[in-house]
Each structure stands twice: as C-alpha cells, then as structure tokens.
PDB file of C-alpha atoms and ligand atoms in Angstrom:
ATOM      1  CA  UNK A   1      20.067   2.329   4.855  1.00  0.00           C
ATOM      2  CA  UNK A   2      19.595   3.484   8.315  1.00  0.00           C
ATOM      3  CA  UNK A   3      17.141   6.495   9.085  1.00  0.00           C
ATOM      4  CA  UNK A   4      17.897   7.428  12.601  1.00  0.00           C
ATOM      5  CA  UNK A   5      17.965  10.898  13.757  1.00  0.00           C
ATOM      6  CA  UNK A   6      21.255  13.217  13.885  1.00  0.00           C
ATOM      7  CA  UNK A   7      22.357  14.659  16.521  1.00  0.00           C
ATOM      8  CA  UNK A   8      20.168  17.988  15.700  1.00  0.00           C
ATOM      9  CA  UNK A   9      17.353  16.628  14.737  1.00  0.00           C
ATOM     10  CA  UNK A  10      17.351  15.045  18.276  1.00  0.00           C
ATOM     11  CA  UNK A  11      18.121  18.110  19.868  1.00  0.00           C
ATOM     12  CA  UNK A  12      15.316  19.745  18.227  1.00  0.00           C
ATOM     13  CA  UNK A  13      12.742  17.005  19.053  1.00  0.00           C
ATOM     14  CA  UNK A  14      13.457  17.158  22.444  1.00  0.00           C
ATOM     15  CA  UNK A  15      13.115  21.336  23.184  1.00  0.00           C
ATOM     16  CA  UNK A  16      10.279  21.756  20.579  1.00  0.00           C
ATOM     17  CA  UNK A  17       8.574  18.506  20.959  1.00  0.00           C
ATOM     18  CA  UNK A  18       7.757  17.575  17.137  1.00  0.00           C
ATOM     19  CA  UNK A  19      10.407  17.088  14.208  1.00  0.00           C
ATOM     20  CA  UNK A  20       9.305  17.124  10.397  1.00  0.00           C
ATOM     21  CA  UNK A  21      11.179  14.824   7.813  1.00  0.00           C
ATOM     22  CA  UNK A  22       9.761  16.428   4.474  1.00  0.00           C
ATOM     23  CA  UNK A  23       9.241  13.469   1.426  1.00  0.00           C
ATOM     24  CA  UNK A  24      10.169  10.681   2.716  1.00  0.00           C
ATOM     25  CA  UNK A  25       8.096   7.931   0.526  1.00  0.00           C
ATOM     26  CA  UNK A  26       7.793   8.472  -3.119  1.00  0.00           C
ATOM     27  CA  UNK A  27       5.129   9.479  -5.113  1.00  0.00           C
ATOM     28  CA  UNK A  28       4.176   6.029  -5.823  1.00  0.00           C
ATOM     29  CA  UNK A  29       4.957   4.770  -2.359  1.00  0.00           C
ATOM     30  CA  UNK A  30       2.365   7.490  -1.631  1.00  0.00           C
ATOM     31  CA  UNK A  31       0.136   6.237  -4.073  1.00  0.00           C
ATOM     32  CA  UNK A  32      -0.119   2.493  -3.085  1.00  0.00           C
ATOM     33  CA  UNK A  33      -0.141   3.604   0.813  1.00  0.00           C
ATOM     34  CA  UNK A  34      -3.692   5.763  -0.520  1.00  0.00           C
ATOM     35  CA  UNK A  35      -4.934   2.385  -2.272  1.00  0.00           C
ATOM     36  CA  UNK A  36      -3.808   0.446   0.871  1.00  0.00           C
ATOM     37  CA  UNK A  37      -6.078   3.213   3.239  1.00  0.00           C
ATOM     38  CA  UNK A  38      -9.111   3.323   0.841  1.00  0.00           C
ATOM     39  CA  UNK A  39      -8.972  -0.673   0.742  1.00  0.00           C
ATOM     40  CA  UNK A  40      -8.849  -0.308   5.115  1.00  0.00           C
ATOM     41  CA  UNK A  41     -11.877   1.946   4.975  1.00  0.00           C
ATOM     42  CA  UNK A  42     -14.022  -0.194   2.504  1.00  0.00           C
ATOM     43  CA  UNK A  43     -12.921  -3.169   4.894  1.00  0.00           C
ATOM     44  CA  UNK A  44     -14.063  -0.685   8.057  1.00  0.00           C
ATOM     45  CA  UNK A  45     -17.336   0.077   6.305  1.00  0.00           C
ATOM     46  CA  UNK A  46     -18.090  -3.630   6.128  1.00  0.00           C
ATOM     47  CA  UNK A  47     -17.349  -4.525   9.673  1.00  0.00           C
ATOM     48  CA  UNK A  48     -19.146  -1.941  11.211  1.00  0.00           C
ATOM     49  CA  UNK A  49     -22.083  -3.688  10.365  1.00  0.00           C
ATOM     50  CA  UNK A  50     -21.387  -5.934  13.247  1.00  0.00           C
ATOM     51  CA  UNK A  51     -20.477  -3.718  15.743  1.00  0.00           C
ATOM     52  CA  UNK A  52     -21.905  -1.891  18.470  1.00  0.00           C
ATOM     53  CA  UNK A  53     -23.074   1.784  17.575  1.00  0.00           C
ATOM     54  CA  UNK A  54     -22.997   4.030  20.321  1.00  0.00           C
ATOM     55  CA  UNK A  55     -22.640   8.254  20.693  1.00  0.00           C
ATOM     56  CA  UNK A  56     -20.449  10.716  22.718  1.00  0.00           C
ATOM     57  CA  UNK A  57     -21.790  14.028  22.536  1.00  0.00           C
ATOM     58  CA  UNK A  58     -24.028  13.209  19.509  1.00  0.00           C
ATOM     59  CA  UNK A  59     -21.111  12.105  17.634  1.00  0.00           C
ATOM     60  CA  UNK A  60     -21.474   8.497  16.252  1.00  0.00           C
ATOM     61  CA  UNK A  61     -18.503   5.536  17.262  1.00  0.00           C
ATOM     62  CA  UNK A  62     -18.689   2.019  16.474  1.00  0.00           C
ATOM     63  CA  UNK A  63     -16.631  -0.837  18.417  1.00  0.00           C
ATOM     64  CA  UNK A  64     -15.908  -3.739  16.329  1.00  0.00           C
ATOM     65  CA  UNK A  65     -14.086  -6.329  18.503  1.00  0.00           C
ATOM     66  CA  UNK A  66     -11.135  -3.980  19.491  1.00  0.00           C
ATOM     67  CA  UNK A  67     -11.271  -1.421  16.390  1.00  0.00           C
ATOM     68  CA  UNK A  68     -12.831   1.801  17.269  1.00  0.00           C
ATOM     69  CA  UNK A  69     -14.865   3.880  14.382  1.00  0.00           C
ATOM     70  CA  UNK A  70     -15.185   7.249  14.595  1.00  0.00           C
ATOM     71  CA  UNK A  71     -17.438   8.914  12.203  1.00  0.00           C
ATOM     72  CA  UNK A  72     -18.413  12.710  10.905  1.00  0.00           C
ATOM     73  CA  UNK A  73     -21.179  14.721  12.894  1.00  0.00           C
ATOM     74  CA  UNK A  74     -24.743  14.400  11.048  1.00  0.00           C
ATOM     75  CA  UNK A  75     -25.899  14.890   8.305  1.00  0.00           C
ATOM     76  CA  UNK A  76     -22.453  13.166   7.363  1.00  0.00           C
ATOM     77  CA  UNK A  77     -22.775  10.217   9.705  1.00  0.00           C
ATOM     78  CA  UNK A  78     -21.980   7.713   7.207  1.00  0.00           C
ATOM     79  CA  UNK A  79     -18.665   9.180   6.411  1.00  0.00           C
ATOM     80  CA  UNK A  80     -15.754   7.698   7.931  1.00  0.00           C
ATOM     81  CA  UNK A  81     -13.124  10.441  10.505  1.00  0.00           C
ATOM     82  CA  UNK A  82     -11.054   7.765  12.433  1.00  0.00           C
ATOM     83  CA  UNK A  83     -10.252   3.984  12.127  1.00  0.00           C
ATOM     84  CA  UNK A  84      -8.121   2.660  15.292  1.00  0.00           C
ATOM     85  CA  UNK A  85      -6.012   0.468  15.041  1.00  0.00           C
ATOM     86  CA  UNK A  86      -5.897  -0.139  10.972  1.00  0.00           C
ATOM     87  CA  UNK A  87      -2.870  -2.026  10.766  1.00  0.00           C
ATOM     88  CA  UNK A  88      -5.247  -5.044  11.532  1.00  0.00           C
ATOM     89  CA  UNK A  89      -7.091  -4.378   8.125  1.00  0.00           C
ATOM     90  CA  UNK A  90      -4.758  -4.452   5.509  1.00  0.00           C
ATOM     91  CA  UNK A  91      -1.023  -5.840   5.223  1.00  0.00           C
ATOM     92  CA  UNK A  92       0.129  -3.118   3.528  1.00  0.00           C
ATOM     93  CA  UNK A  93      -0.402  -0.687   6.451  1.00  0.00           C
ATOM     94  CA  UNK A  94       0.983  -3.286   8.985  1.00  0.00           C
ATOM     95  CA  UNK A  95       4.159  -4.126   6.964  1.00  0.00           C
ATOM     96  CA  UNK A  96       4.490   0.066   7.427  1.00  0.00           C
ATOM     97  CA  UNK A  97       4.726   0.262  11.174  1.00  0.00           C
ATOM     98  CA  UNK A  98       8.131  -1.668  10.611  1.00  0.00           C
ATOM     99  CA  UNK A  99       9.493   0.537   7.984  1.00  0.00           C
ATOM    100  CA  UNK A 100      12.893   1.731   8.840  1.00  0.00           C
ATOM    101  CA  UNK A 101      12.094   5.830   7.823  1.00  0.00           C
ATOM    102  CA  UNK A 102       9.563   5.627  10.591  1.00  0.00           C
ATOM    103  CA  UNK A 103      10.837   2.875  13.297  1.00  0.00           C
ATOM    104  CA  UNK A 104      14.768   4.399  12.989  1.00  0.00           C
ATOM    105  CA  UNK A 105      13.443   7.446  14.269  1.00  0.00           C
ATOM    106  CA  UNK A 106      11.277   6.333  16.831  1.00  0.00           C
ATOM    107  CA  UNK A 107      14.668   4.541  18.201  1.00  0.00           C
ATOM    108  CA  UNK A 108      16.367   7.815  18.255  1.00  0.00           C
ATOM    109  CA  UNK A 109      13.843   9.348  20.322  1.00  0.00           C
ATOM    110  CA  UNK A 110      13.390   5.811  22.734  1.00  0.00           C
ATOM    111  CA  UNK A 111      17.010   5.111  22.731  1.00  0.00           C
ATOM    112  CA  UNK A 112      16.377   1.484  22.179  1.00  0.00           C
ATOM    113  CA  UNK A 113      16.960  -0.725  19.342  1.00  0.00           C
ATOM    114  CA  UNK A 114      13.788  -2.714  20.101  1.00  0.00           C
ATOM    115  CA  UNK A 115      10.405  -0.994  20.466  1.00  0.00           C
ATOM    116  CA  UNK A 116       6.835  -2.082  19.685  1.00  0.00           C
ATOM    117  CA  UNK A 117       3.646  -1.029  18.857  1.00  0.00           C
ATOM    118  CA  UNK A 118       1.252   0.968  20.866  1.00  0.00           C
ATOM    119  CA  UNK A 119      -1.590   2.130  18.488  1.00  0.00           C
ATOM    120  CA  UNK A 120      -2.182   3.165  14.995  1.00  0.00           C
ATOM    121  CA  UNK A 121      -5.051   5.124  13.890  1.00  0.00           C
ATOM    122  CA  UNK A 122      -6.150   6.408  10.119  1.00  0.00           C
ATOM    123  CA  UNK A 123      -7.212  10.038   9.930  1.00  0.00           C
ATOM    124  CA  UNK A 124      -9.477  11.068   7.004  1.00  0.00           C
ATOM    125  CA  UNK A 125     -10.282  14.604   6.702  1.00  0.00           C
ATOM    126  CA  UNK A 126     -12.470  14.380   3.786  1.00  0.00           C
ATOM    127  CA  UNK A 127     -13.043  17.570   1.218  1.00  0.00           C
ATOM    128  CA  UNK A 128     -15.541  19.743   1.703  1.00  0.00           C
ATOM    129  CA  UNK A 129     -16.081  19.261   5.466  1.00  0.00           C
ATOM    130  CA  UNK A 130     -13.870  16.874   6.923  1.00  0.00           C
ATOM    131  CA  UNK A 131     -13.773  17.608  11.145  1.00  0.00           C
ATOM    132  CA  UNK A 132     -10.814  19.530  12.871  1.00  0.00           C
ATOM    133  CA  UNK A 133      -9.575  18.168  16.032  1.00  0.00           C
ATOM    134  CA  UNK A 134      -9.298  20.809  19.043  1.00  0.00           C
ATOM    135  CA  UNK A 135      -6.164  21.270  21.213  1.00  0.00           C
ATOM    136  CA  UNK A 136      -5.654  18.099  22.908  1.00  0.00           C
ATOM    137  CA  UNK A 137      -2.581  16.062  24.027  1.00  0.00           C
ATOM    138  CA  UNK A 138      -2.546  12.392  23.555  1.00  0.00           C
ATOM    139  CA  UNK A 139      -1.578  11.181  26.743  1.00  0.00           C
ATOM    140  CA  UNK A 140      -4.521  11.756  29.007  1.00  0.00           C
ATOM    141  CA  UNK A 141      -6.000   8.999  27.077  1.00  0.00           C
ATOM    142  CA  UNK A 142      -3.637   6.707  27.137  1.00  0.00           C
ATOM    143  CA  UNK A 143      -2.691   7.410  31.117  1.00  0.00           C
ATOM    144  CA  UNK A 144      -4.723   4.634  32.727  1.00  0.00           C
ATOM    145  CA  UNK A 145      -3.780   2.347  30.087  1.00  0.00           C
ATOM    146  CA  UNK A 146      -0.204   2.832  29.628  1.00  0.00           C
ATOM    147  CA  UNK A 147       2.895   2.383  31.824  1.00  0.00           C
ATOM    148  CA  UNK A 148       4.992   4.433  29.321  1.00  0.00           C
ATOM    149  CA  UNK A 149       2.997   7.356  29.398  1.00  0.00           C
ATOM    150  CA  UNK A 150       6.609   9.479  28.921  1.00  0.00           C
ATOM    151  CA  UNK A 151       7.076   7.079  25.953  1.00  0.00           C
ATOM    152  CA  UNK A 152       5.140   7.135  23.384  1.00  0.00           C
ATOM    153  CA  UNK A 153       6.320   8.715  20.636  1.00  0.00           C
ATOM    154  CA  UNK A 154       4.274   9.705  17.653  1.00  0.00           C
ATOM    155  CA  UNK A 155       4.674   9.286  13.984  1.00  0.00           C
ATOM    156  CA  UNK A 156       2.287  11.272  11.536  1.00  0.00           C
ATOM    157  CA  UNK A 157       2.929  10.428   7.796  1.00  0.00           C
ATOM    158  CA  UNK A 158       1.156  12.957   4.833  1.00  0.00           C
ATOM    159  CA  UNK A 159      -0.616  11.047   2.653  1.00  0.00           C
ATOM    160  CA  UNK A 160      -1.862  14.655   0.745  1.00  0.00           C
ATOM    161  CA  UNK A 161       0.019  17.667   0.315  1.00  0.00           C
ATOM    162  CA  UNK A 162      -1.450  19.516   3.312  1.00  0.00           C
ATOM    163  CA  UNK A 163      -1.374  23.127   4.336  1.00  0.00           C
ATOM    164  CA  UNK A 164      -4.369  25.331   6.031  1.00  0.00           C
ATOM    165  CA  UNK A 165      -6.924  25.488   3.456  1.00  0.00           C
ATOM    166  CA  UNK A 166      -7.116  21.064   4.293  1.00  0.00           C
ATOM    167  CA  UNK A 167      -6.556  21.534   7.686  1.00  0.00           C
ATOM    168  CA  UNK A 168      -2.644  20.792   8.282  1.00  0.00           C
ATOM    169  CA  UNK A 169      -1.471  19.835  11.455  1.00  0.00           C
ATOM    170  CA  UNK A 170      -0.691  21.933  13.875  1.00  0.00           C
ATOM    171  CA  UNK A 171       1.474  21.761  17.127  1.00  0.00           C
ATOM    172  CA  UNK A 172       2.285  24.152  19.967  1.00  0.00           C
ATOM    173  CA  UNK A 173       5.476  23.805  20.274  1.00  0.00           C
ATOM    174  CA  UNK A 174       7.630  23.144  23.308  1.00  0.00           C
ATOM    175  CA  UNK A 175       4.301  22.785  24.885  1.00  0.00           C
ATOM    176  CA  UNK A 176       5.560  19.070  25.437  1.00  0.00           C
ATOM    177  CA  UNK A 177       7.716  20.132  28.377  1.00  0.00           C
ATOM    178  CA  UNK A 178       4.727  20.626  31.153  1.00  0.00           C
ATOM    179  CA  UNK A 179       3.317  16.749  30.988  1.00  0.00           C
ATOM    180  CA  UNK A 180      -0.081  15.971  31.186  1.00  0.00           C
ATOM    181  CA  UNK A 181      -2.435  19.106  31.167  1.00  0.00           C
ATOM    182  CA  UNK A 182      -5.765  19.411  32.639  1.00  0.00           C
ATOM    183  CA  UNK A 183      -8.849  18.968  30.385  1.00  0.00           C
ATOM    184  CA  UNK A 184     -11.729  21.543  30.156  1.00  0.00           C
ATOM    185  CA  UNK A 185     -14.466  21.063  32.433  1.00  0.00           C
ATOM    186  CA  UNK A 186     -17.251  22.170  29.725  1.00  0.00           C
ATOM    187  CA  UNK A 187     -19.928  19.332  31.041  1.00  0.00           C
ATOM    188  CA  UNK A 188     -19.870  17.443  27.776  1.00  0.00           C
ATOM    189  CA  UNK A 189     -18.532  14.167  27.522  1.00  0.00           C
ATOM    190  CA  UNK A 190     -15.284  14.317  25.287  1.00  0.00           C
ATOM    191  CA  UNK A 191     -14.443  18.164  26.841  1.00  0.00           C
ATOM    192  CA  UNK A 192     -11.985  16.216  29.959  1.00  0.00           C
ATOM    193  CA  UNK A 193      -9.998  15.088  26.257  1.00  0.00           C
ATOM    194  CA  UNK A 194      -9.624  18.513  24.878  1.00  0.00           C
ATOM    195  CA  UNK A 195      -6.604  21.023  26.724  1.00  0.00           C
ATOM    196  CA  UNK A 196      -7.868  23.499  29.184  1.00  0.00           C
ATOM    197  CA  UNK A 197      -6.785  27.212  26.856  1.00  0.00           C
ATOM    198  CA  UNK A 198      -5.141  28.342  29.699  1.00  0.00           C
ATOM    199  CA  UNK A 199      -2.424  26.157  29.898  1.00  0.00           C
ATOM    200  CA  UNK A 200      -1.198  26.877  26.923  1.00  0.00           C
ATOM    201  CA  UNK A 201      -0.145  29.874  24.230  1.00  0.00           C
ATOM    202  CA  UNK A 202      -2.212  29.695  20.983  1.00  0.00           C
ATOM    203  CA  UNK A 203       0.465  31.875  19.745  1.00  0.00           C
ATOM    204  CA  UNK A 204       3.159  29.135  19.919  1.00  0.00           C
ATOM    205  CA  UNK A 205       1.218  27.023  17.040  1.00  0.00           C
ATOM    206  CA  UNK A 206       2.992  26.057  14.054  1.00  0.00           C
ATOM    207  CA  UNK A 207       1.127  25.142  11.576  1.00  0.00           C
ATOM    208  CA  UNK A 208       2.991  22.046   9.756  1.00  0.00           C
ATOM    209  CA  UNK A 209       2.526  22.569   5.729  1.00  0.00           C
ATOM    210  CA  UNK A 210       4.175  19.317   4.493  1.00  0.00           C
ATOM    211  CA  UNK A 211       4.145  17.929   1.057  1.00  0.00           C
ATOM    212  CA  UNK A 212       2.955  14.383   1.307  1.00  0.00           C
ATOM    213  CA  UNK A 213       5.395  11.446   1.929  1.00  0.00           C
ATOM    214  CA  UNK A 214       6.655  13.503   4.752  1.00  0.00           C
ATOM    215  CA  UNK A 215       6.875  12.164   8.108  1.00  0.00           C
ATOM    216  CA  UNK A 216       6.330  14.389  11.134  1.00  0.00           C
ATOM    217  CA  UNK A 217       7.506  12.860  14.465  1.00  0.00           C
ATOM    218  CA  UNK A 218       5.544  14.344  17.878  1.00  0.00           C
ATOM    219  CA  UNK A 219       5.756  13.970  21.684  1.00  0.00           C
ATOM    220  CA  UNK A 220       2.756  12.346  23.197  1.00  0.00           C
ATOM    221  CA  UNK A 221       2.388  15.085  25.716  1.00  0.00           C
ATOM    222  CA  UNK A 222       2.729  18.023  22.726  1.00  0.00           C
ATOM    223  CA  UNK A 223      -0.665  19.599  22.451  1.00  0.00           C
ATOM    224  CA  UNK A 224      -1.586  19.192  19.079  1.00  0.00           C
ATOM    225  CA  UNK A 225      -4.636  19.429  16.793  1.00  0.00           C
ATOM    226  CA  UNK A 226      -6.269  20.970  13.118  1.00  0.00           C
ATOM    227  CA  UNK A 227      -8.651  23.055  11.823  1.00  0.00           C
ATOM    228  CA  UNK A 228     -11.506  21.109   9.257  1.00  0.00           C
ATOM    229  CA  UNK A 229     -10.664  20.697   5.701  1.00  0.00           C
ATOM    230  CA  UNK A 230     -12.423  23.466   3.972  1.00  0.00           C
ATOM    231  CA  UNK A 231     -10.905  22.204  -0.189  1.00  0.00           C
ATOM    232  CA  UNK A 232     -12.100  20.384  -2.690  1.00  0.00           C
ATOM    233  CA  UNK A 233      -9.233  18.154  -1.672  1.00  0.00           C
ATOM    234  CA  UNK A 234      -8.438  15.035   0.783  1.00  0.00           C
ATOM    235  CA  UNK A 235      -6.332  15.335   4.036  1.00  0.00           C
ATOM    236  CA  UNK A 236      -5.789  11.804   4.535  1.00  0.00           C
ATOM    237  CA  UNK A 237      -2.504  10.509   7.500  1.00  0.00           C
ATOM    238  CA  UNK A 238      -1.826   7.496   9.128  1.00  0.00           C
ATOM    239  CA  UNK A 239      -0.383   8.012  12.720  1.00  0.00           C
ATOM    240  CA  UNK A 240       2.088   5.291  14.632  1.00  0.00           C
ATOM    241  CA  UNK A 241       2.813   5.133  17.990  1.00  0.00           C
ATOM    242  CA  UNK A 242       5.541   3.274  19.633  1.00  0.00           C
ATOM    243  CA  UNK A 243       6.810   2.138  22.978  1.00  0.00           C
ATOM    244  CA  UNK A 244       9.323   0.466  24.337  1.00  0.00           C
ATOM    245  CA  UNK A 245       9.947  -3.618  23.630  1.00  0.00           C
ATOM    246  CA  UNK A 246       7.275  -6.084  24.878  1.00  0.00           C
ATOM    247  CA  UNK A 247       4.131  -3.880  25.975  1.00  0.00           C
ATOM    248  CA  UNK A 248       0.936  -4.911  24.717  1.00  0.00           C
ATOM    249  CA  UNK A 249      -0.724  -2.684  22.078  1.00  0.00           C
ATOM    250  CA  UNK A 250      -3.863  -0.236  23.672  1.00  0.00           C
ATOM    251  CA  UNK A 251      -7.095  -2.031  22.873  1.00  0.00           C
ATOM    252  CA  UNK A 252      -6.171  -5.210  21.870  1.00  0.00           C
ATOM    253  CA  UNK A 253      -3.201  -5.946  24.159  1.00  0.00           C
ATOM    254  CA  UNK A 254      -1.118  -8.017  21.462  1.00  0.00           C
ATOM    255  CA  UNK A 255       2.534  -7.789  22.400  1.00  0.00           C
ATOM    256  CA  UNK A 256       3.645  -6.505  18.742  1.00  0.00           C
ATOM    257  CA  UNK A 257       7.850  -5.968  18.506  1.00  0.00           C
ATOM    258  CA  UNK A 258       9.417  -4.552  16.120  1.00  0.00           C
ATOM    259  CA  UNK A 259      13.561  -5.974  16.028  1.00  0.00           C
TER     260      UNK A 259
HETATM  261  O1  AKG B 301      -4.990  14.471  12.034  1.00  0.00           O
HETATM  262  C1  AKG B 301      -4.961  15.547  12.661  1.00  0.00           C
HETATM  263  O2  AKG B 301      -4.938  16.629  12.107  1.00  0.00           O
HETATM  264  C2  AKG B 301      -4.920  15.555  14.145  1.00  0.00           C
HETATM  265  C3  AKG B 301      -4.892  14.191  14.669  1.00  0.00           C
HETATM  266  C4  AKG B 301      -4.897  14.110  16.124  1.00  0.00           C
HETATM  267  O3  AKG B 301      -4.838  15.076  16.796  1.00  0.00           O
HETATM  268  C5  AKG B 301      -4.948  12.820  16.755  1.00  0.00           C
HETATM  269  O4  AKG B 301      -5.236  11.822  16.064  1.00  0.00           O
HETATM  270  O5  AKG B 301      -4.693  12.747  17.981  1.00  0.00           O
END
C-alpha cells in the first residue's frame, strides 16, 4: 500500500511547513522500534569509549568515526541526548529509513520517486530532566554541507505519547517561508545555531501532542524546537532526513538511495 500525501495534506505542508500523520506504526511496531533504540544506545555507550571527547559551551560531544554523541549537561554527563546518524547501529533502524509510511511522503514533498538519505539522528529526552532544544532551524547547519539546502525534508516519528509535560515538539508554523534566518550573536559557541527571537512570532508555535507511532513531517527551514521533559516518563523520536537521489549522506558521505 502506497502512503503518499493527498492533495491537502500537500497543500498544507507547503503554507504551514510541518504535516502530522497521527499512529502510523502499531503498538508493537512501536515497541520493537523502542528495543531497536535502547539496543543503538547500549551500542553508542560502548563506542564512545573510543572516541574523541570534546565540549561546546560546557556541554560534552563525542566523535566516533563519523557518529556524533551528544550528551546531557553535568551532573548528567553520562546520559545519552543525541546519537547521529543511528541507522549505522542497528538494522532495525536502517531497514526504517526505507519504510514506505515515511519515504512515500517524503516523495510527495520532493516530487521524485527516488530520494536518499541525508542524516538520521535519535533524540532521547529522558524523564526527569531530559534537555529542550531552543528555536533553531535545521538548515544553517547543513548549508555548507549541502547542495539541497531547499530539500531536505524532515521526518519525526513518536516513539512515546508526547505532549508538554515531556516536552512535545513544537513548530512555528509557516515560519518555513523566510529561508535561512540569522542566528543570535550571544558570544557562546552553539548561539550562531539557535534563531535570532526577532525573526520570528513565539505566538505562531504549535505545540505537536501526538500519540506515539505518529509521524510528523517538517521543512528544514521551519524553526522548530521543545521544552525539557519535566515527567516521570520518556520522550524518545527518531528523525529522517531525505534528499534527492544520489547525494552523499552529511558526515559520512555514503551515497545511500532509497528506489
Ligand atoms: O526532539 C526535539 O524535540 C527537537 C529536535 C530538534 O530540534 C532537532 O533534532 O533538530
């Protein structure tokens, strides 16, 4: 069965800059996808031992070969926030980026039948103090690295029912439609990464309460982020992003299609 976006659904994508396709894996599917990103973070944990530590703005990373670890501020420095890419850890997540309920989509938005793979990335916003992520857009980071930089669609699937009190995520809508927005200039390191307030409406966000299983798709130039999770519960996603046919991949450079 084909997943590929109506004609609405397009419609909406493209003047609001995000579209949510509420459970769209199965409670189980959900289930094995959890073992499959607990396995990738045990497998993380073990490799980091080998790579090289390093901070930005007192916040630990660690670069092993071409997989970038991004961990919680201290005194929680041994808990895992980001894994980039994952699908390299675990076949389970890499047979995923091909799944038809996410790649359809992602055709819909390209208008291409053939696309491939640009980055993936695990987000783990543990209970009890799991980090937000401020107001940022994706594609100043991927500008000097990508020729595509109008497209590179995002896909976020759930893996936990999420809503504010585990730090959903949120989007300003439309906010898509101005490109690449400048950074703040607060002197730290990471600030150039985070969107300059002015620039956009906090008022626009939307705050994206989605059981999990559900899919939300989300322009690379949408400025986007979440508040930390707060519960006693996880607020665990895995995010795809495509490109067009035969680009490499960001970091590694592999030339990944998906037919
Ligand atoms: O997982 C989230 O809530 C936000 C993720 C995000 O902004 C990102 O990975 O670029």
């Amino acid at each position: 069965m084909s997943s590929f976006l109506s004609e609405e659904e397009n419609n909406f994508y493209i003047n609001e800059g995000y579209l949510v396709r509420e459970n769209q894996f199965t409670i189980e599917e959900v289930d094995a996808l959890r073992g499959a990103l607990e396995r990738a973070v045990n497998s993380a944990h073990e490799k980091a031992n080998e790579g090289k530590v390093y901070y930005l703005d007192k916040k630990k990373f660690v670069d092993v070969g071409y997989m970038t670890l991004q961990y919680e501020p201290k005194p929680s420095e041994d808990i895992l926030r980001v894994i980039e890419p994952a699908h390299i850890l675990d076949e389970q997540l890499y047979s995923l980026t091909r799944d038809k309920r996410i790649t359809d989509p992602v055709r819909s938005i390209l208008k291409e039948t053939e696309i491939s793979l640009w980055t993936d990335k695990l987000n783990l916003k543990r209970p009890r103090g799991g980090s937000g992520f401020g107001w940022h857009q994706d594609s100043p980071y991927w500008i000097h690295d990508s020729k595509n930089i109008d497209l590179l669609p995002n896909v976020y699937l759930s893996l936990d029912d999420a809503d504010e009190d585990n730090g959903c995520f949120r989007v300003i809508r439309a906010s898509h439609k101005e490109g690449c927005l400048p950074g703040t200039a607060d002197g730290t390191q990471l600030g150039g990464f985070y969107t300059d307030p002015n620039c956009f409406n906090e008022s626009d966000a939307v705050n994206l309460r989605i059981p999990s299983g559900s899919l939300v798709f989300f322009n690379q130039h949408i400025v986007h982020g979440s508040e930390p999770n707060l519960s006693d519960q996880q607020r665990r996603a895995y995010i795809i992003t495509y490109q067009p046919k035969d680009q490499p991949m960001l970091k590694s450079g592999a030339v990944i299609n998906i037919n």
